[in-house]
C-alpha positions as MATLAB code, in Angstrom:
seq = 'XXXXXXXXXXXXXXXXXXXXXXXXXXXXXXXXXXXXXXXXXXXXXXXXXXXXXXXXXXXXXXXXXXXXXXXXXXXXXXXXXXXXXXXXXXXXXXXXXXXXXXXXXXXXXXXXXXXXXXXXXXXXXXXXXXXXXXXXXXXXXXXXXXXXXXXXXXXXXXXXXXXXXXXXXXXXXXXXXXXXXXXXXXXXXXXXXXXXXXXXXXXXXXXXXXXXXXXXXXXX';
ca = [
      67.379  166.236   13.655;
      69.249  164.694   10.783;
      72.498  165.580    8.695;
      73.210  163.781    5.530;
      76.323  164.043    3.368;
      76.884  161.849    0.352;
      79.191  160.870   -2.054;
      78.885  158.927   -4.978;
      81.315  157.953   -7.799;
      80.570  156.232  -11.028;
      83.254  155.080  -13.466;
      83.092  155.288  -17.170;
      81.501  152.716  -19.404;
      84.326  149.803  -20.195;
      84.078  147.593  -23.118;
      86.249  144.549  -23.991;
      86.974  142.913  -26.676;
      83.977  140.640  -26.194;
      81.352  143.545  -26.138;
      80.747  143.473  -22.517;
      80.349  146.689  -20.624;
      81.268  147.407  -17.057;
      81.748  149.904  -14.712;
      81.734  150.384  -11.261;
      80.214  152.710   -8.160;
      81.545  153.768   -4.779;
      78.850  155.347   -2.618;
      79.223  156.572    0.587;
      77.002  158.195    2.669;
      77.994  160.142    6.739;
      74.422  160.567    8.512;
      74.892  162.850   12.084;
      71.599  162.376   14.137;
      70.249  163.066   17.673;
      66.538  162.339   18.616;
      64.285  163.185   21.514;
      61.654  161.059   22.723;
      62.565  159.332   19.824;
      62.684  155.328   19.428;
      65.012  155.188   16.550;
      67.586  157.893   17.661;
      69.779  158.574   20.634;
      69.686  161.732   22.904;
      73.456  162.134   22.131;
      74.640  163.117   18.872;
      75.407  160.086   16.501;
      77.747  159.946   13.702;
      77.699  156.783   11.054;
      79.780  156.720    7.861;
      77.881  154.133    5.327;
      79.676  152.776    2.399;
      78.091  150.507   -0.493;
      79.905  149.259   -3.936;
      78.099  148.216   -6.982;
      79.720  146.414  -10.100;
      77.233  146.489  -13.107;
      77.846  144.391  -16.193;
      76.139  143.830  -19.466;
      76.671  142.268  -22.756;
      74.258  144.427  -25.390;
      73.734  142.193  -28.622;
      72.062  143.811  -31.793;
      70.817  142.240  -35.230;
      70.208  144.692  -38.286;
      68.149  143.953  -41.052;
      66.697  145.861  -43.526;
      63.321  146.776  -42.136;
      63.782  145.998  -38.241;
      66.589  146.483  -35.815;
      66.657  143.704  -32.702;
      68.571  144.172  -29.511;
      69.327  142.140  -27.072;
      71.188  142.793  -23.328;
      71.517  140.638  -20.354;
      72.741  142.389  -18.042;
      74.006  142.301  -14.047;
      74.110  144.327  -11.029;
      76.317  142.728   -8.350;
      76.461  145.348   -4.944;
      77.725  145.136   -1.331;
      77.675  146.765    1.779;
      79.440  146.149    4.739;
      77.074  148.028    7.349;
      73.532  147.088    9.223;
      71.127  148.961    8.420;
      68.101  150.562   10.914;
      64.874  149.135   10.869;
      63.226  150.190    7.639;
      60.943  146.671    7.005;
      57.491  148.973    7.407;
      58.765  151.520    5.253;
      56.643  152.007    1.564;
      59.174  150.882   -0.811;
      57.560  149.942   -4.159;
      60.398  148.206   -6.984;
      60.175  147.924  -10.337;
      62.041  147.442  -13.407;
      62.465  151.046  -13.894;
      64.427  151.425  -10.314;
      65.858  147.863   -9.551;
      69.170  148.785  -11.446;
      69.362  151.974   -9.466;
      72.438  152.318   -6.830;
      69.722  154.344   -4.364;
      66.673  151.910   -5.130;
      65.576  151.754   -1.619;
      66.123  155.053   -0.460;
      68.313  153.877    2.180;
      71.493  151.663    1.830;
      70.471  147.862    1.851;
      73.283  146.059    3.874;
      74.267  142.087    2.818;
      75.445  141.054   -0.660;
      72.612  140.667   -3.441;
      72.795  140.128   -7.229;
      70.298  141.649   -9.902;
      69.577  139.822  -12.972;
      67.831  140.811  -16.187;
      67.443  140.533  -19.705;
      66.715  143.648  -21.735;
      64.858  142.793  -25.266;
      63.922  145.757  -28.140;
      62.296  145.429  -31.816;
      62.674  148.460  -33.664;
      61.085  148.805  -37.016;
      62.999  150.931  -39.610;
      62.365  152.908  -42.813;
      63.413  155.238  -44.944;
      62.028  158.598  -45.820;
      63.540  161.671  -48.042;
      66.804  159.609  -47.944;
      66.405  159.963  -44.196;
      66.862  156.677  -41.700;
      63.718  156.456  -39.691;
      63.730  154.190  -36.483;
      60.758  153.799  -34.309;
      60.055  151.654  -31.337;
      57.838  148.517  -32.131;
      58.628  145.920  -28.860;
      60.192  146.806  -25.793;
      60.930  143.954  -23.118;
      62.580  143.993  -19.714;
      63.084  141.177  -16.553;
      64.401  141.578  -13.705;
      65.455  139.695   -9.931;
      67.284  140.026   -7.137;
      69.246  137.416   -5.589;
      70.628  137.449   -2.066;
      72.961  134.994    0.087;
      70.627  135.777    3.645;
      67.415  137.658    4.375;
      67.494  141.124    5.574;
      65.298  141.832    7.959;
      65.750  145.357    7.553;
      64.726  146.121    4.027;
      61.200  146.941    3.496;
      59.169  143.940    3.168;
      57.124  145.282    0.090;
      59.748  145.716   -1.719;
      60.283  141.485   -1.542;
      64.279  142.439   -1.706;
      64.281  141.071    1.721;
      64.061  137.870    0.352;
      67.003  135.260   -0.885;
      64.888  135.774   -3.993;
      62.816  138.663   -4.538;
      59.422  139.521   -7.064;
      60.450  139.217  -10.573;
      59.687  142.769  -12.330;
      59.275  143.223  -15.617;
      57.770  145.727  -18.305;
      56.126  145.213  -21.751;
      55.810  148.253  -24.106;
      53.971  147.675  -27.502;
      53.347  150.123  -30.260;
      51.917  148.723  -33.600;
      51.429  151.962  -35.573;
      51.806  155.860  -34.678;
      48.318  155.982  -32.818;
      48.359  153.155  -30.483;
      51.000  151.941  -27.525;
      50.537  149.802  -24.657;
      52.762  149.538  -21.483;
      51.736  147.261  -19.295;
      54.081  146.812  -15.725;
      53.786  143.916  -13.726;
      55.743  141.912  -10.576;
      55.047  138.401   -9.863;
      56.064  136.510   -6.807;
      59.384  134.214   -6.955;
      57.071  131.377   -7.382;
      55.813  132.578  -10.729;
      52.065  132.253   -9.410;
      50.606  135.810   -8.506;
      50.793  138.685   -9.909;
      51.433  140.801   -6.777;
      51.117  144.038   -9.520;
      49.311  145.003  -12.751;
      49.445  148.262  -14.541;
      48.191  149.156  -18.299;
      48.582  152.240  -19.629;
      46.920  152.629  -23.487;
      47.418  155.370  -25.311;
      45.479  156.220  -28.578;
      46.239  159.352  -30.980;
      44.641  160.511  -33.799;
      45.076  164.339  -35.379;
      43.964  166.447  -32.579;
      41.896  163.395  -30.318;
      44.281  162.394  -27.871;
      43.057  159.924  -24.695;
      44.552  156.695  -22.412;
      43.223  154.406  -20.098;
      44.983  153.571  -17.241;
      43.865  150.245  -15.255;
      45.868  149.385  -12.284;
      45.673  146.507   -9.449;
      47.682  146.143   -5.960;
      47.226  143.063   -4.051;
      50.538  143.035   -2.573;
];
């Protein structure tokens, strides 16, 4: 039997003078268990209060032209938590760059100091219609990686955050024209050697014909 109570608190968005945005999290987390016949809880009633603090920065660039609109964000997630964490290196923990950022990315709190690291890249195309600004999405690029000072023997080992340096994640959206897009997701090992994950997604529209094809490989 579990009992969960959490508590999470996000700042607002700060921006210097510089352009680079910060803010800050406080999460904290009191889990009450007890366990019968049970190898990962006691018999007597156990009470833990968790804590974790993430400090997010990012510095989002943009050049306008006439016909296209570029943008350009590194960006940093530097979080700590004071606490061990139970054994949860079996547990199914797939990242990617659509969760890496997030403060609850593994589901569980991930003790140790790590660092993420990324670089955020958009091409926009833009036009004008009935005096009306039109801006569509053309290129969308995203990186990611996780540093960390020591392995964690705790954090599920598929998710490669256990590492000093984990996968690097990225995504790759491309739309040419109204009736065509590509996304294609992908994580390659710190060595930049194997592609540990592949998935393309291709969509095609036309009037009322609408299909995609989805092709996907796991080796990890």
């Amino acid at each position: 039997t579990t009992l969960s109570n959490s508590l999470n608190y996000n700042t607002n968005s700060i921006f210097f003078d510089n352009g680079i945005k910060t803010n800050f999290e406080v999460l904290l987390k009191n889990i009450n268990t007890v366990g019968k016949n049970n190898p990962q809880y006691k018999e007597s009633p156990q009470s833990e209060l968790m804590s974790a603090y993430v400090y997010n920065a990012s510095l989002p660039l943009m050049k306008s032209a006439k016909k296209t609109r570029n943008t350009l964000e590194p960006k940093l997630s530097l979080r700590f938590s004071p606490h061990d964490m139970k054994n949860n290196s079996l547990t199914e923990r797939r990242i990617s760059i659509n969760n890496v950022y997030g403060s609850n990315r593994l589901g569980v709190f991930e003790s140790g100091e790590s660092l993420t690291l990324g670089l955020n890249f958009k091409n926009e195309k833009v036009s004008i219609k009935d005096e009306i600004k039109q801006i569509t999405d053309f290129l969308d690029f995203k990186l990611a990686t996780v540093l960390r000072l020591n392995e964690e023997k705790n954090i599920p080992i598929n998710s490669t955050l256990n590492k000093k340096k984990s996968n690097v994640f990225g995504q790759l959206y491309f739309r040419p024209n109204n009736h065509v897009s590509l996304n294609y997701d992908f994580s390659l090992t710190e060595n930049l050697d194997v592609f540990e994950y592949n998935s393309l997604i291709a969509n095609f529209n036309y009037k009322n014909f609408n299909t995609s094809f989805n092709i996907l490989e796991e080796r990890g």
